[in-house]
PDB file of C-alpha atoms in Angstrom:
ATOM      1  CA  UNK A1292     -14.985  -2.094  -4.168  1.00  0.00           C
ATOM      2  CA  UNK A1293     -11.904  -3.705  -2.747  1.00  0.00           C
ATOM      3  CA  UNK A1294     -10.094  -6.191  -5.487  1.00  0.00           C
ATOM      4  CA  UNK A1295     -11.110  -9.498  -3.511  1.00  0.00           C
ATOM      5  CA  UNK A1296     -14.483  -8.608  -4.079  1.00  0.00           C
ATOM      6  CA  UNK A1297     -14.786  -9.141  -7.670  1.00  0.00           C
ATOM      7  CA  UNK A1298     -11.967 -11.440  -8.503  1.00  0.00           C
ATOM      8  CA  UNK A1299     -10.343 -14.886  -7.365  1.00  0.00           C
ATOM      9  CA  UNK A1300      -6.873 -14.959  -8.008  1.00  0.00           C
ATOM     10  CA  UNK A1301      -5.067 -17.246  -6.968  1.00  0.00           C
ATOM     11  CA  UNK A1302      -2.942 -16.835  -3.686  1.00  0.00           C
ATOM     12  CA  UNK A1303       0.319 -15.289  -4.373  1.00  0.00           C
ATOM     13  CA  UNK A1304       3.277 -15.299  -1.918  1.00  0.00           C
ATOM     14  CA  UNK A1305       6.379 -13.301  -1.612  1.00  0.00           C
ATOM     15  CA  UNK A1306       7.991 -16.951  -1.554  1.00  0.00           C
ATOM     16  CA  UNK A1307       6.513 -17.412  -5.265  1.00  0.00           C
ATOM     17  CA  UNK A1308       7.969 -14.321  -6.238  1.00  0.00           C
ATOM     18  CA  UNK A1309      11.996 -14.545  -5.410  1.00  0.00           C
ATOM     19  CA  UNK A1310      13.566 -15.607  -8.579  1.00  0.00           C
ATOM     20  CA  UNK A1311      17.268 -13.679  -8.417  1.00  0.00           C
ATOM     21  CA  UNK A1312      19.997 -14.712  -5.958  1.00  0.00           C
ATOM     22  CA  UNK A1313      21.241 -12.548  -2.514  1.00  0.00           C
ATOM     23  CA  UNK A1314      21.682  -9.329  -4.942  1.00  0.00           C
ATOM     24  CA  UNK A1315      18.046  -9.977  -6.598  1.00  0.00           C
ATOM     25  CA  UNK A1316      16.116  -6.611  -5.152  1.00  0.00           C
ATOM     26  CA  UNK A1317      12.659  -6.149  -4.094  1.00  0.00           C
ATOM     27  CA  UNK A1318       9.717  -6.589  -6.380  1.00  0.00           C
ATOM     28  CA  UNK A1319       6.844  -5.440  -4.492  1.00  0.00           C
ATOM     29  CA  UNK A1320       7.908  -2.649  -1.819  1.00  0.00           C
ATOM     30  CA  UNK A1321       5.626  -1.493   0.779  1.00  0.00           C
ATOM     31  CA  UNK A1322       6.131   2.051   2.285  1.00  0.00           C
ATOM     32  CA  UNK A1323       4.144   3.509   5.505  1.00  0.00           C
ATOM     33  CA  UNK A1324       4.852   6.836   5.117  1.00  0.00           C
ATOM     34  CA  UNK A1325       5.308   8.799   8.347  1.00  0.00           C
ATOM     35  CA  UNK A1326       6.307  12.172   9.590  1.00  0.00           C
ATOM     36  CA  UNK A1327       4.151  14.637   7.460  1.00  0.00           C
ATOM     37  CA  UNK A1328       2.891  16.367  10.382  1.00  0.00           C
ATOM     38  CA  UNK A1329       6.008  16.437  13.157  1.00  0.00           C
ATOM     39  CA  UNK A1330       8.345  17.349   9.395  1.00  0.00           C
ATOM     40  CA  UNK A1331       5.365  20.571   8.836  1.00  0.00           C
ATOM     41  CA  UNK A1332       5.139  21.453  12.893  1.00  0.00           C
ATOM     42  CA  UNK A1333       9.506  21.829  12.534  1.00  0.00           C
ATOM     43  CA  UNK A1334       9.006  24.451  10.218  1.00  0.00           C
ATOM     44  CA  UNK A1335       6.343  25.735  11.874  1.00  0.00           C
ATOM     45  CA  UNK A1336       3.748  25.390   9.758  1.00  0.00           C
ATOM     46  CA  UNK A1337       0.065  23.415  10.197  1.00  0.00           C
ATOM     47  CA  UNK A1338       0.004  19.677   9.811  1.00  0.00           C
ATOM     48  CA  UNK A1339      -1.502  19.847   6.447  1.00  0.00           C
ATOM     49  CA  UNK A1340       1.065  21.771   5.154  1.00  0.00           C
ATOM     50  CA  UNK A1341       3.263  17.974   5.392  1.00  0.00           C
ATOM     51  CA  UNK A1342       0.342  16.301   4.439  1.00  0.00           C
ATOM     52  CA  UNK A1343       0.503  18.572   0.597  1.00  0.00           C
ATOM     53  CA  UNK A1344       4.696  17.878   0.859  1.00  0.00           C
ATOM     54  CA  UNK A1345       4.577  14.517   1.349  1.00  0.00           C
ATOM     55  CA  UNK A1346       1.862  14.257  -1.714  1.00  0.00           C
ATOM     56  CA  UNK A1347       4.490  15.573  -4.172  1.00  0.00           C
ATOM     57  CA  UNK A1348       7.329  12.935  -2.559  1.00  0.00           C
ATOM     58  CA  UNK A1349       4.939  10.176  -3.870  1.00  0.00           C
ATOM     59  CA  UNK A1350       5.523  11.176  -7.713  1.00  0.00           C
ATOM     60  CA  UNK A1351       9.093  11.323  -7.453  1.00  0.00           C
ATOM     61  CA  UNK A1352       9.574   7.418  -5.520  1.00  0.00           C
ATOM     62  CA  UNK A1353       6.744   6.221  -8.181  1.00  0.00           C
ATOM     63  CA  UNK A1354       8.748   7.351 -10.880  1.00  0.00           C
ATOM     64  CA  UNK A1355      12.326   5.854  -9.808  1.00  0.00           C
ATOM     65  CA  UNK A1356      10.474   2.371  -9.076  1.00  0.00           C
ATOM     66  CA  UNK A1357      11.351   1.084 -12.914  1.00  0.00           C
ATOM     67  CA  UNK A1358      14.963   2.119 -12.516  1.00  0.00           C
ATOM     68  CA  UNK A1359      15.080   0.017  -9.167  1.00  0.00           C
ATOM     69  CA  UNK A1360      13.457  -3.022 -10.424  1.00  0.00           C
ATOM     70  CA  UNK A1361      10.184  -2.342  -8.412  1.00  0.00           C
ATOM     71  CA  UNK A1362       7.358  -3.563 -10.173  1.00  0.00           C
ATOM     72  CA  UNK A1363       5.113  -3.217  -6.891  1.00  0.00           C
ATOM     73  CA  UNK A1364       4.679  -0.308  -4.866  1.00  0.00           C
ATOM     74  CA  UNK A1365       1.654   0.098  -2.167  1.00  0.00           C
ATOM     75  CA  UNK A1366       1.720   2.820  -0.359  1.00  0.00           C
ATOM     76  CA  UNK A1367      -0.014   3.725   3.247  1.00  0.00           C
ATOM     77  CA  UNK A1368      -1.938   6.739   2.780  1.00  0.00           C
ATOM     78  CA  UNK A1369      -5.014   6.842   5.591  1.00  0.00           C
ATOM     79  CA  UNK A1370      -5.856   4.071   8.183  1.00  0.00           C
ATOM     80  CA  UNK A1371      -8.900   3.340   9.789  1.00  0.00           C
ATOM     81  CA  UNK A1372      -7.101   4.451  13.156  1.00  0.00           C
ATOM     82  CA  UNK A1373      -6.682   7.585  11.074  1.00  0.00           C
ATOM     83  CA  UNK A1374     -10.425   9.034  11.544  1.00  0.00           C
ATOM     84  CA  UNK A1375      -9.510   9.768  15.230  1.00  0.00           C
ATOM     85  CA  UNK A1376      -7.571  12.749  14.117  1.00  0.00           C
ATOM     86  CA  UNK A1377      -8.810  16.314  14.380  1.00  0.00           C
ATOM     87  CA  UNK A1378     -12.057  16.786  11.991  1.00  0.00           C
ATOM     88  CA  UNK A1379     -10.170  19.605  10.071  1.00  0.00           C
ATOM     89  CA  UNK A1380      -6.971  17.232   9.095  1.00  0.00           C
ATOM     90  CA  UNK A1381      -8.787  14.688   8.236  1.00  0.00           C
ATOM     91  CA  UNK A1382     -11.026  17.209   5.776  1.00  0.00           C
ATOM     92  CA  UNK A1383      -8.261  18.418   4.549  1.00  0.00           C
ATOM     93  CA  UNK A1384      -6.712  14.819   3.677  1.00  0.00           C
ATOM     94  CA  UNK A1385     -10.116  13.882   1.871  1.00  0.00           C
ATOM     95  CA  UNK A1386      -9.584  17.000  -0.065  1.00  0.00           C
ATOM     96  CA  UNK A1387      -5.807  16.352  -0.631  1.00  0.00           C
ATOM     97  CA  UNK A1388      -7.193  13.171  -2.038  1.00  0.00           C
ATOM     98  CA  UNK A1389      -9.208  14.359  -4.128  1.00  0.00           C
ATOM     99  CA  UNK A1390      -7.309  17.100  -5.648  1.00  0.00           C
ATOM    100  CA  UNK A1391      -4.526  14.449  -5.826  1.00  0.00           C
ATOM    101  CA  UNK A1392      -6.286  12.224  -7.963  1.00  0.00           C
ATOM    102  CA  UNK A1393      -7.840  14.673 -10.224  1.00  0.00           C
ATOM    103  CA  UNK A1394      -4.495  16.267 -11.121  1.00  0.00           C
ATOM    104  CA  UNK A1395      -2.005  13.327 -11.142  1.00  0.00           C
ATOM    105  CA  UNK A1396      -4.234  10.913 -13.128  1.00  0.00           C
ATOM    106  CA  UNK A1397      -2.998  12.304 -16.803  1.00  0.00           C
ATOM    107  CA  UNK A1398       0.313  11.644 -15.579  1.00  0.00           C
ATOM    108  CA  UNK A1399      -0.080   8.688 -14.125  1.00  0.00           C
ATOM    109  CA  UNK A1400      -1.912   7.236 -17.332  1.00  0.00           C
ATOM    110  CA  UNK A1401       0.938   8.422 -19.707  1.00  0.00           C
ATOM    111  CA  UNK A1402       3.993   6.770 -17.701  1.00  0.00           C
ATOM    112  CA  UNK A1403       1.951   3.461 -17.762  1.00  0.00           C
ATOM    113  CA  UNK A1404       1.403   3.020 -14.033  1.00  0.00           C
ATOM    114  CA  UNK A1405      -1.566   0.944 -13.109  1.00  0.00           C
ATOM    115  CA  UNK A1406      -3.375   2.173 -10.208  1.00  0.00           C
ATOM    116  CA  UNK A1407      -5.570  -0.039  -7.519  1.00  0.00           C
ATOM    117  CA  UNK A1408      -6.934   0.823  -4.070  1.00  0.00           C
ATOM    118  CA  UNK A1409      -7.328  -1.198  -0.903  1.00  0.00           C
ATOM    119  CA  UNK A1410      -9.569  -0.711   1.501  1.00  0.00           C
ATOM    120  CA  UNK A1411     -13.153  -0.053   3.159  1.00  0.00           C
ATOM    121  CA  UNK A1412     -14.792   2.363   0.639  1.00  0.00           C
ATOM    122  CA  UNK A1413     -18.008   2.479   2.613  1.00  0.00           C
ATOM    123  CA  UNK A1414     -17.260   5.286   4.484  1.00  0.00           C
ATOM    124  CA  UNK A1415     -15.379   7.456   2.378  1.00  0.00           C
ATOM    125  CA  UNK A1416     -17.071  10.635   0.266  1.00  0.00           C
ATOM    126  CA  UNK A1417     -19.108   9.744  -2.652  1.00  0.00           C
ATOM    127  CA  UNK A1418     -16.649  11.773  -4.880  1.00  0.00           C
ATOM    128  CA  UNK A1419     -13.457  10.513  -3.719  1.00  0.00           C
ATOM    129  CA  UNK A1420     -15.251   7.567  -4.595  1.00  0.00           C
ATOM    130  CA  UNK A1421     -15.644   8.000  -8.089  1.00  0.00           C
ATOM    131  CA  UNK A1422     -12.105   9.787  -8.210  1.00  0.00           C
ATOM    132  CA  UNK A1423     -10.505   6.511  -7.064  1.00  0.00           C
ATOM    133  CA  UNK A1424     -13.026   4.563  -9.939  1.00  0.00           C
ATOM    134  CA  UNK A1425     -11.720   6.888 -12.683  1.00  0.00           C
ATOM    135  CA  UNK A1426      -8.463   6.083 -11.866  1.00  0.00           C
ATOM    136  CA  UNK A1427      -8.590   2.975 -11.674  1.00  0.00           C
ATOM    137  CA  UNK A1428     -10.244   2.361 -14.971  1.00  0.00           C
ATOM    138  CA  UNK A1429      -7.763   4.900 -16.551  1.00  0.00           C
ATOM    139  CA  UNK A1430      -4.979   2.938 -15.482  1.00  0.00           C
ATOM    140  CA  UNK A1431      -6.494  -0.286 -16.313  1.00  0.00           C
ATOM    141  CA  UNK A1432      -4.333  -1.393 -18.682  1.00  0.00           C
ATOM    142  CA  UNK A1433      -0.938  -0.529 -17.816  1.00  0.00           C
ATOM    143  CA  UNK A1434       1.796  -2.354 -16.589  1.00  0.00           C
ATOM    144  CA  UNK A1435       4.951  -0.622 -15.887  1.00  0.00           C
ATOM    145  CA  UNK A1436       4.638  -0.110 -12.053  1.00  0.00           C
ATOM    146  CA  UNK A1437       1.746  -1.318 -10.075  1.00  0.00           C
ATOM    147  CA  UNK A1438       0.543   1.591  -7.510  1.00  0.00           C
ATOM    148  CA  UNK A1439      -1.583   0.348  -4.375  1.00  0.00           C
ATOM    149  CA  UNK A1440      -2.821   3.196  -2.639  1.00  0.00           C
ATOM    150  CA  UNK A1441      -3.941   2.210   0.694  1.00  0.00           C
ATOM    151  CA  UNK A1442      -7.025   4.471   1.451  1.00  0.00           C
ATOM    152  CA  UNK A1443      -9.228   4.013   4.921  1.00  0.00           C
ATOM    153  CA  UNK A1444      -7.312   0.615   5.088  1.00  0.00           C
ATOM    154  CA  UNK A1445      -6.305  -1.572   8.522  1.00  0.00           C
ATOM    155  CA  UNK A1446      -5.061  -5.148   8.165  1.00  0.00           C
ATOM    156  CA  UNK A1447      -7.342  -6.040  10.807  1.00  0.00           C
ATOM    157  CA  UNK A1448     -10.039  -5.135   9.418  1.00  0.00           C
ATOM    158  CA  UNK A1449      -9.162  -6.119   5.857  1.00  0.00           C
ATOM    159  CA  UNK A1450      -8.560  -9.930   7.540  1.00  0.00           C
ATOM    160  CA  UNK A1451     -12.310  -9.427   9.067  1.00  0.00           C
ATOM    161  CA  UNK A1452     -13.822  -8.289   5.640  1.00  0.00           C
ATOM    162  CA  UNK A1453     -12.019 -11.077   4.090  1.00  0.00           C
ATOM    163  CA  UNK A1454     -13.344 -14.169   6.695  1.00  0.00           C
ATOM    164  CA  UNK A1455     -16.569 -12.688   6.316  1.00  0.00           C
ATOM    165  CA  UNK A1456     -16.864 -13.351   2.344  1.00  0.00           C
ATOM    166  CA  UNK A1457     -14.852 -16.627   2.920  1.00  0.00           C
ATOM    167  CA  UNK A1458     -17.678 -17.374   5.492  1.00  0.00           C
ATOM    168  CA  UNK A1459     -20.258 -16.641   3.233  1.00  0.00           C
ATOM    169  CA  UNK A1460     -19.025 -18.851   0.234  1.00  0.00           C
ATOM    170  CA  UNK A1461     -19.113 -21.327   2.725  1.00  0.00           C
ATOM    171  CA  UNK A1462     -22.461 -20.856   4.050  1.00  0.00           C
ATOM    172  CA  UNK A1463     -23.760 -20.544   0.442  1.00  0.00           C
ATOM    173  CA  UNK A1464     -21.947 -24.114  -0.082  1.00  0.00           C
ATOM    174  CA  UNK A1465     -19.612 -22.369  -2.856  1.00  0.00           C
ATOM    175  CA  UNK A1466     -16.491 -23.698  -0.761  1.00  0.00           C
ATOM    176  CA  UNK A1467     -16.226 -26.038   1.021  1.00  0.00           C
ATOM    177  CA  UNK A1468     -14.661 -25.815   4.755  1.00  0.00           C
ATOM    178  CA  UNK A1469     -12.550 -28.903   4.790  1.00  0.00           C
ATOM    179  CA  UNK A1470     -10.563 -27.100   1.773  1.00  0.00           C
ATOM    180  CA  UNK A1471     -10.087 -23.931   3.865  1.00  0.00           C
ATOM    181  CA  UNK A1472      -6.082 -23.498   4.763  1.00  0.00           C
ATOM    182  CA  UNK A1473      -3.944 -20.927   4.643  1.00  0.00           C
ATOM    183  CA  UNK A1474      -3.821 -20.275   1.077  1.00  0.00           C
ATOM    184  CA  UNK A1475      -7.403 -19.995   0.937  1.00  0.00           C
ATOM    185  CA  UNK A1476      -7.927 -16.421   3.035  1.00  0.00           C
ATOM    186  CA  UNK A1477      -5.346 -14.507   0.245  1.00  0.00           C
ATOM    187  CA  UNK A1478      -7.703 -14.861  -2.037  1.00  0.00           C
ATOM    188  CA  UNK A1479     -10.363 -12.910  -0.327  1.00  0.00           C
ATOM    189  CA  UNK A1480      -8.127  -9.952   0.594  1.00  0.00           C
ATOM    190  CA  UNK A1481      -7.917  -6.803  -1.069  1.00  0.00           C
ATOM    191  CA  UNK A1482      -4.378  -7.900  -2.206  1.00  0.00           C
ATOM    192  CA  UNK A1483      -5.572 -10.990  -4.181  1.00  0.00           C
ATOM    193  CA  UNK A1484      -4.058 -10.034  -7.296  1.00  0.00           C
ATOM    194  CA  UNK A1485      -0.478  -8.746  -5.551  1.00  0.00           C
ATOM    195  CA  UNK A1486       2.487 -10.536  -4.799  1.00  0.00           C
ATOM    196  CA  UNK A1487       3.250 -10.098  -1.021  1.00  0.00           C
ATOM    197  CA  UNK A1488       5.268  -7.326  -0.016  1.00  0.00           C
ATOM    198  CA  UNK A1489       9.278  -7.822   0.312  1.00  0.00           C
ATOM    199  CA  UNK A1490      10.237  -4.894   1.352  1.00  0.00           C
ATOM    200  CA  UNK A1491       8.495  -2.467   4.389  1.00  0.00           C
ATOM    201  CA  UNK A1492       9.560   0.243   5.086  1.00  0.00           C
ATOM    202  CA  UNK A1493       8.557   2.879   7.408  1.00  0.00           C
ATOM    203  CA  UNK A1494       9.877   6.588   7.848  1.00  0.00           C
ATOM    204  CA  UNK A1495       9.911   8.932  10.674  1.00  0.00           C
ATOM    205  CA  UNK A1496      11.767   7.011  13.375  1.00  0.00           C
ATOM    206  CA  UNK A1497       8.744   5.092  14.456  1.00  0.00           C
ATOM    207  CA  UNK A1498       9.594   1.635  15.196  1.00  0.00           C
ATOM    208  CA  UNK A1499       5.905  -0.385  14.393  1.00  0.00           C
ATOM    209  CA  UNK A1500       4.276  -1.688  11.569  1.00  0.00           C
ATOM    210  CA  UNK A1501       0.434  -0.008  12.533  1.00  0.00           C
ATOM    211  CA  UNK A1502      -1.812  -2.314  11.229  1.00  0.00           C
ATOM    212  CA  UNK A1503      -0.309  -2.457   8.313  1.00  0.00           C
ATOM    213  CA  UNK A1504      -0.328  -5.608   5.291  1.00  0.00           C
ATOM    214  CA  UNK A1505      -0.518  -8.136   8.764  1.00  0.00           C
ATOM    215  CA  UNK A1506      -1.260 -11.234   6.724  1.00  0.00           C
ATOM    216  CA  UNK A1507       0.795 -10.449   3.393  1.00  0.00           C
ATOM    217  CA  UNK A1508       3.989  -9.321   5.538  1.00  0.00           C
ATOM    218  CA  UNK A1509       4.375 -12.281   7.096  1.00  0.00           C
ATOM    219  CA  UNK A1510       8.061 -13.039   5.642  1.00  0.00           C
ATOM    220  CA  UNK A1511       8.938  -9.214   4.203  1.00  0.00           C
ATOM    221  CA  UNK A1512      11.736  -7.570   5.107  1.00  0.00           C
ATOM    222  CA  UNK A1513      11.249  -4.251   7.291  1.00  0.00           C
ATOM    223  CA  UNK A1514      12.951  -1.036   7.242  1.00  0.00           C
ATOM    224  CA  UNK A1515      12.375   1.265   9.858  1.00  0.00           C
ATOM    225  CA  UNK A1516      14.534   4.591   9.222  1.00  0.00           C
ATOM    226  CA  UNK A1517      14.914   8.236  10.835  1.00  0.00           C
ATOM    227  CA  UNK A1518      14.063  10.213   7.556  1.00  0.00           C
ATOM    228  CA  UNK A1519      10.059  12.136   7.732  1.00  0.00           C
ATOM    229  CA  UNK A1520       8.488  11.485   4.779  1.00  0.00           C
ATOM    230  CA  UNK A1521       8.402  14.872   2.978  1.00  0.00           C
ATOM    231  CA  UNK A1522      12.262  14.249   3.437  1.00  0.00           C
ATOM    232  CA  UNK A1523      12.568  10.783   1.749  1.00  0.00           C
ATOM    233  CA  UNK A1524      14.198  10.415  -2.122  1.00  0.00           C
ATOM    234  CA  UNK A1525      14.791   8.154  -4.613  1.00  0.00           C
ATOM    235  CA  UNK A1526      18.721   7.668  -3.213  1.00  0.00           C
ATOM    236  CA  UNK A1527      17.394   6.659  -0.147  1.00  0.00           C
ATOM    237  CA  UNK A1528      14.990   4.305  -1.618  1.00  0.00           C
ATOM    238  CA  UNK A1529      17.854   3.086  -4.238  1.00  0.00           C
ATOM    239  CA  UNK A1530      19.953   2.283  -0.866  1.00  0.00           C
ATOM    240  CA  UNK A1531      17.176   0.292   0.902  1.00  0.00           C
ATOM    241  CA  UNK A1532      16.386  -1.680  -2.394  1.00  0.00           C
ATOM    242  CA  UNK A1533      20.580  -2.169  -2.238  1.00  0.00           C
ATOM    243  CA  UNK A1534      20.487  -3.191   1.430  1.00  0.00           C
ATOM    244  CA  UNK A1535      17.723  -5.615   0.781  1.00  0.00           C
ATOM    245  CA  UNK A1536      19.408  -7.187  -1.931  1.00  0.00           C
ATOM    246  CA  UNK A1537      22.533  -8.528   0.637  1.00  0.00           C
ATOM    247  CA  UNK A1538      19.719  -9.876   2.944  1.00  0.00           C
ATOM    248  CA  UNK A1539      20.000 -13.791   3.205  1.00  0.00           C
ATOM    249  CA  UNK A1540      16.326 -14.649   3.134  1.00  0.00           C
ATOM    250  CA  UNK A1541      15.128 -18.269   3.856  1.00  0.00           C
ATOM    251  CA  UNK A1542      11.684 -18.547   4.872  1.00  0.00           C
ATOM    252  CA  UNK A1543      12.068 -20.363   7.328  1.00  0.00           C
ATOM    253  CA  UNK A1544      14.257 -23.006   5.975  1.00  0.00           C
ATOM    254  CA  UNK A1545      18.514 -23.740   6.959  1.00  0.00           C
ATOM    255  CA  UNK A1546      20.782 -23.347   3.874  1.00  0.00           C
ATOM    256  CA  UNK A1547      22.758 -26.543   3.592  1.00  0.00           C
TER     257      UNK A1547
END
């Protein structure tokens, strides 16, 4: 169930969330992770084969997050665009998934990461399913780094599944229309309880954001960089979080 389902928090902005000066770093950083399958065909090995390194990269940039001053990290895992690929990769990422889950909850638990999903569950296994519930209860309750795992997610289509519960509330005469503004569709997204994103960044030389957080990156700060996925470390991360932290961000507005 995707978190704007059962919950109205209120809309949160990236805006809301800058409280240092030009060296503050990110708080929420946003990574599409590219490259598992060009950084396994290099070495000449199946595309999987990047898909299980690029797994084990994920523990390793969740665990320096603290250090950095990252409180949020969402990661891109599967898109809806994603289905297209061969049926045996895409197998094989269900069952990546799965195995993923089942053998880094403990771990996850005991460094008090909370865990959350985002998403259209609907068409997704029934035991991934209750993998990604598990985990989510098990990490209920901690709050040392928030983890977003984006799983079968587009923006697009989040923004649809959103307008179509905001639509509903309406019909049903819960909200009124003349209320509706731009603060109002956040709350129906699966990010309602996030801050937006400051940071996204992208690996593998690919210069587009793929339908990624469209409505919550509207003022983030992207990175697009040469390094494959499997290849990317905490340094690197630690330099990006440095970088952002010289950026002179105004939201629109002219410094007097």
């Amino acid at each position: 169930m995707p978190i704007g389902t059962d919950t109205r928090a209120p809309a949160r902005t990236g805006k809301d969330d800058v409280t240092g000066g030009p060296e503050a770093g990110p708080r929420h950083v946003a990574i599409i992770m590219d490259g598992n399958g060009r950084w396994a065909q290099a070495r000449g090995r199946p595309r999987l084969f990047g898909h299980h390194a690029g797994a084990k990269r994920v523990r390793e940039v969740v665990e320096c997050c603290p250090a950095l001053g990252v409180k949020y990290l969402t990661i891109f895992a599967f898109s809806t665009e994603n289905w297209k690929r061969t049926q045996v990769e895409v197998a094989g990422l269900m069952s990546l998934f799965r195995r993923y889950i089942s053998k880094e909850m403990k771990a996850l638990a005991t460094k008090n990461v909370r865990v959350r999903f985002i998403g259209d569950r609907e068409r997704l296994d029934k035991k991934l399913i209750q993998l990604m519930d598990a985990l989510e209860r098990e990490t209920a309750d901690n709050d040392r780094t928030h983890l977003t795992i984006a799983l079968n997610y587009g923006g697009r289509d989040e923004v649809a599944r959103a307008t179509k519960r905001l639509a509903q509330d309406v019909a049903s005469g819960k909200l009124d229309p003349e209320s509706v503004d731009e603060e109002t569709l956040p709350r129906y997204l699966d990010t309602c309880v996030l801050p937006d994103p400051d940071l996204v960044i992208r690996t593998s030389g690919e210069a587009r954001i793929s339908n990624f957080l469209l409505w919550q990156s509207a003022y983030a700060e992207y990175e697009f960089i040469d390094t494959l996925w499997p290849d990317f470390t905490a340094e690197e991360l630690a330099r990006l979080c440095q970088g952002y932290g010289g950026r002179d961000r105004r939201f629109g507005a002219v410094k007097t």
